[in-house]
PDB file of C-alpha atoms in Angstrom:
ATOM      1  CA  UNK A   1     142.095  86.510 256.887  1.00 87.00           C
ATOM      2  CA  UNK A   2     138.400  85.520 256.390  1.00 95.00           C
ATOM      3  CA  UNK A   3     136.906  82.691 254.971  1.00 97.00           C
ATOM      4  CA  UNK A   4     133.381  82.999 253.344  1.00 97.00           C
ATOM      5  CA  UNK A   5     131.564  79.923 252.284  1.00 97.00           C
ATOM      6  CA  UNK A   6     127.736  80.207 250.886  1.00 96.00           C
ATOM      7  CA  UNK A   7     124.802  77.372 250.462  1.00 96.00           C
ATOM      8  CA  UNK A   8     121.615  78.152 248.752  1.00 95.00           C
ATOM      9  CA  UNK A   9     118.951  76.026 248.592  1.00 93.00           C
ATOM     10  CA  UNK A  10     115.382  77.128 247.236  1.00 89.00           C
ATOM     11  CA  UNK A  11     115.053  80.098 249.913  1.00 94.00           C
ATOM     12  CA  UNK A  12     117.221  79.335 252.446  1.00 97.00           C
ATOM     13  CA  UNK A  13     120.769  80.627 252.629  1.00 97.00           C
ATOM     14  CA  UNK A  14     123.601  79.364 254.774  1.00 97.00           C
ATOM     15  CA  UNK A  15     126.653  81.681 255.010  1.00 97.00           C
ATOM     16  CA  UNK A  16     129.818  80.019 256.914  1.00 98.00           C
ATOM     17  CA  UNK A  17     132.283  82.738 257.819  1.00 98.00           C
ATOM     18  CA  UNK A  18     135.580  81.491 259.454  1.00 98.00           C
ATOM     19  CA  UNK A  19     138.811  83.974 260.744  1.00 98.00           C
ATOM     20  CA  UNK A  20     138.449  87.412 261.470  1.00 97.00           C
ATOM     21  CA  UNK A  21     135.812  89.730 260.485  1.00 97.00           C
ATOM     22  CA  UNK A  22     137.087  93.542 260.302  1.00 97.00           C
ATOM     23  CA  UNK A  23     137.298  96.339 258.592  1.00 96.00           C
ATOM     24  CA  UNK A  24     139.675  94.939 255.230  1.00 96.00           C
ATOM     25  CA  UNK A  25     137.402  91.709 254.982  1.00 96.00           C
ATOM     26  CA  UNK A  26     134.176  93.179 255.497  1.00 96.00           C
ATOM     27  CA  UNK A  27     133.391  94.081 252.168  1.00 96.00           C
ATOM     28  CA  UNK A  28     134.251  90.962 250.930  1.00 96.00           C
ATOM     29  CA  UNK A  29     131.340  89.823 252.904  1.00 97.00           C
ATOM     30  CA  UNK A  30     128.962  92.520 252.244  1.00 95.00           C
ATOM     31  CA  UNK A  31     128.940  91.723 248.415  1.00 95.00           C
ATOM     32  CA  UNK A  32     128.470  88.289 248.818  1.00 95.00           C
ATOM     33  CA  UNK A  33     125.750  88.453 251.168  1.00 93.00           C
ATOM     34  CA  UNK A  34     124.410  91.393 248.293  1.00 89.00           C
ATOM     35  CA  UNK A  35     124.900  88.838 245.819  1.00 88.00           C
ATOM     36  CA  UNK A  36     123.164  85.937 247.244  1.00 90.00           C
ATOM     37  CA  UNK A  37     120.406  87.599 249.327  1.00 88.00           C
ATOM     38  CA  UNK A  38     118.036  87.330 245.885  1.00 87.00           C
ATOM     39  CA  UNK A  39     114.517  85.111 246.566  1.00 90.00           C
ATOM     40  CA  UNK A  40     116.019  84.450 250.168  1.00 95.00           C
ATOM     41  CA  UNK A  41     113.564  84.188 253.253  1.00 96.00           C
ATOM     42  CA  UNK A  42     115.914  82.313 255.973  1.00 97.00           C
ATOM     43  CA  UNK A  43     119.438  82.882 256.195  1.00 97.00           C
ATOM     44  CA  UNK A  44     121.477  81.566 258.914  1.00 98.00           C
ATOM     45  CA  UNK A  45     125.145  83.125 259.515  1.00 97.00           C
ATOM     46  CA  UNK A  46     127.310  79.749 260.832  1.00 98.00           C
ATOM     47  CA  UNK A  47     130.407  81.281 262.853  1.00 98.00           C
ATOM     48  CA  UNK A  48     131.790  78.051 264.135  1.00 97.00           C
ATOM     49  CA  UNK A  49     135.575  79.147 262.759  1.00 97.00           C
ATOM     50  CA  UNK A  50     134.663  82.969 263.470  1.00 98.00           C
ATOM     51  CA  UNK A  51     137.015  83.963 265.929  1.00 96.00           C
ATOM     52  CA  UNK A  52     136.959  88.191 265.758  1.00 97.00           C
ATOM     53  CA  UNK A  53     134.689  90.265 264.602  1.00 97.00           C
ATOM     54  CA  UNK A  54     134.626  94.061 264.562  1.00 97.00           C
ATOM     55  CA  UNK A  55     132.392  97.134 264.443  1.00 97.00           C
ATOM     56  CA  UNK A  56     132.583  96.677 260.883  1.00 97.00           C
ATOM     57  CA  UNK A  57     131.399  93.213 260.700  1.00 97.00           C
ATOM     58  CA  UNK A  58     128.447  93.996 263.281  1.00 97.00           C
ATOM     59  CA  UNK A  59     127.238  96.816 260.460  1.00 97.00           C
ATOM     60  CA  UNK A  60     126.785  93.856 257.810  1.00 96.00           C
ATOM     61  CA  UNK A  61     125.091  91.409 260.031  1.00 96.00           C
ATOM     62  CA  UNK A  62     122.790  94.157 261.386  1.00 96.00           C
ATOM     63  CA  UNK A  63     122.241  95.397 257.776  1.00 95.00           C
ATOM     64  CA  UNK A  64     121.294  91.870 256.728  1.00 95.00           C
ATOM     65  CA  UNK A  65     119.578  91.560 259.226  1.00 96.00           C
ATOM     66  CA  UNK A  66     116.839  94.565 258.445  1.00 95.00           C
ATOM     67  CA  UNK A  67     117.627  93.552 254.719  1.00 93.00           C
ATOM     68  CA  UNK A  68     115.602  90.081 255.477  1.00 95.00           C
ATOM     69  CA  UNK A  69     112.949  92.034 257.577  1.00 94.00           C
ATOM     70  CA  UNK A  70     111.928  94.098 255.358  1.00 94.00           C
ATOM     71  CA  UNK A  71     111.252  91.279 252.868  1.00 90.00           C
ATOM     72  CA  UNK A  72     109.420  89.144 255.663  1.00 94.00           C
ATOM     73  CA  UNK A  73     112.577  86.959 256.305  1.00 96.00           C
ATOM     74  CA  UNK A  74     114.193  85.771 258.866  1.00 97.00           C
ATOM     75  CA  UNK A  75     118.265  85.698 259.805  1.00 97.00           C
ATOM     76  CA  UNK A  76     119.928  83.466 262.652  1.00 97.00           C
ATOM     77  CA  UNK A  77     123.041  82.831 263.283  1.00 98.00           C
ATOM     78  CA  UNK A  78     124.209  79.929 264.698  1.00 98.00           C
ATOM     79  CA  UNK A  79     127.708  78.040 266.212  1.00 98.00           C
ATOM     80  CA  UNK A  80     128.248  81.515 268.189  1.00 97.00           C
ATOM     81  CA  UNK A  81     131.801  81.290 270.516  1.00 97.00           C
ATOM     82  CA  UNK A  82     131.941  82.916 273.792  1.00 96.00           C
ATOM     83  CA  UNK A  83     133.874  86.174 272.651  1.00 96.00           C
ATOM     84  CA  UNK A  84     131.745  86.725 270.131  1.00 97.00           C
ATOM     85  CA  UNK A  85     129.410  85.876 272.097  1.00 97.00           C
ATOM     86  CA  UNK A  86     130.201  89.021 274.521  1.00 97.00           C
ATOM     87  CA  UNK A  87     130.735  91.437 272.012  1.00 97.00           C
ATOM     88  CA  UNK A  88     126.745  90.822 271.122  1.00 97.00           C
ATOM     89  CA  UNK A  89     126.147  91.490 274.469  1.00 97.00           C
ATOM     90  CA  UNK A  90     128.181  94.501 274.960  1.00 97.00           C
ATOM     91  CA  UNK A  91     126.449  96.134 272.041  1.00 96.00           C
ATOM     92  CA  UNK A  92     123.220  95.002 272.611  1.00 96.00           C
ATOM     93  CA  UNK A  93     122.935  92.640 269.408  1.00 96.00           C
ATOM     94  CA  UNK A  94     121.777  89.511 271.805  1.00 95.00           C
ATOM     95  CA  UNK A  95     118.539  91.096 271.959  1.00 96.00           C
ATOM     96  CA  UNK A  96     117.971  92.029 268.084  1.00 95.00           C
ATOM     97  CA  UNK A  97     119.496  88.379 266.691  1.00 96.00           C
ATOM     98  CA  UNK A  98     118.295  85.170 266.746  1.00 96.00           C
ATOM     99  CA  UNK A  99     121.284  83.593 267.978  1.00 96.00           C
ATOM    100  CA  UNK A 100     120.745  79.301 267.613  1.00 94.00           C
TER     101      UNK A 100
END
């Protein structure tokens, strides 16, 4: 199960995502982030409680992440554990994010 929680203020975004991101909760995330992403130039991804994440869940951080590019934003995320940690570096995502 995966918790979502969201923060907007002016045009910065805060998502906190907690529990496992895969395949089922994926698009739970994906339409929130589609949601929310309106007049946003920063948004930070907090995975503090994120302990999993799949191939599914690198697709929507890598499409938010060219999402924000193209409208001259910026995404970090942030509170990154060390198995998450290694699947960015496995799959090459340490050199693309801004990891805080």
């Amino acid at each position: 199960k995966m918790t979502i929680e969201t923060n907007k203020t002016d045009e910065m975004l805060t998502v906190s995502i907690g529990g496992r991101l895969d395949t089922s909760a994926a698009p739970e995330l994906e339409a929130v982030l589609d949601d929310a992403l309106d007049g946003v130039t920063k948004m930070v991804i907090d995975m503090k409680e994120l302990n999993y994440i799949s191939s599914a869940g690198l697709r929507i951080i890598l499409t938010s992440l060219k999402k924000m590019s193209m409208c001259g934003g910026t995404l970090s995320v942030r509170n990154v554990n060390e198995d998450i940690l290694d699947v960015f570096e496995v799959t090459g995502f340490i050199d693309v994010l801004n990891i805080e």
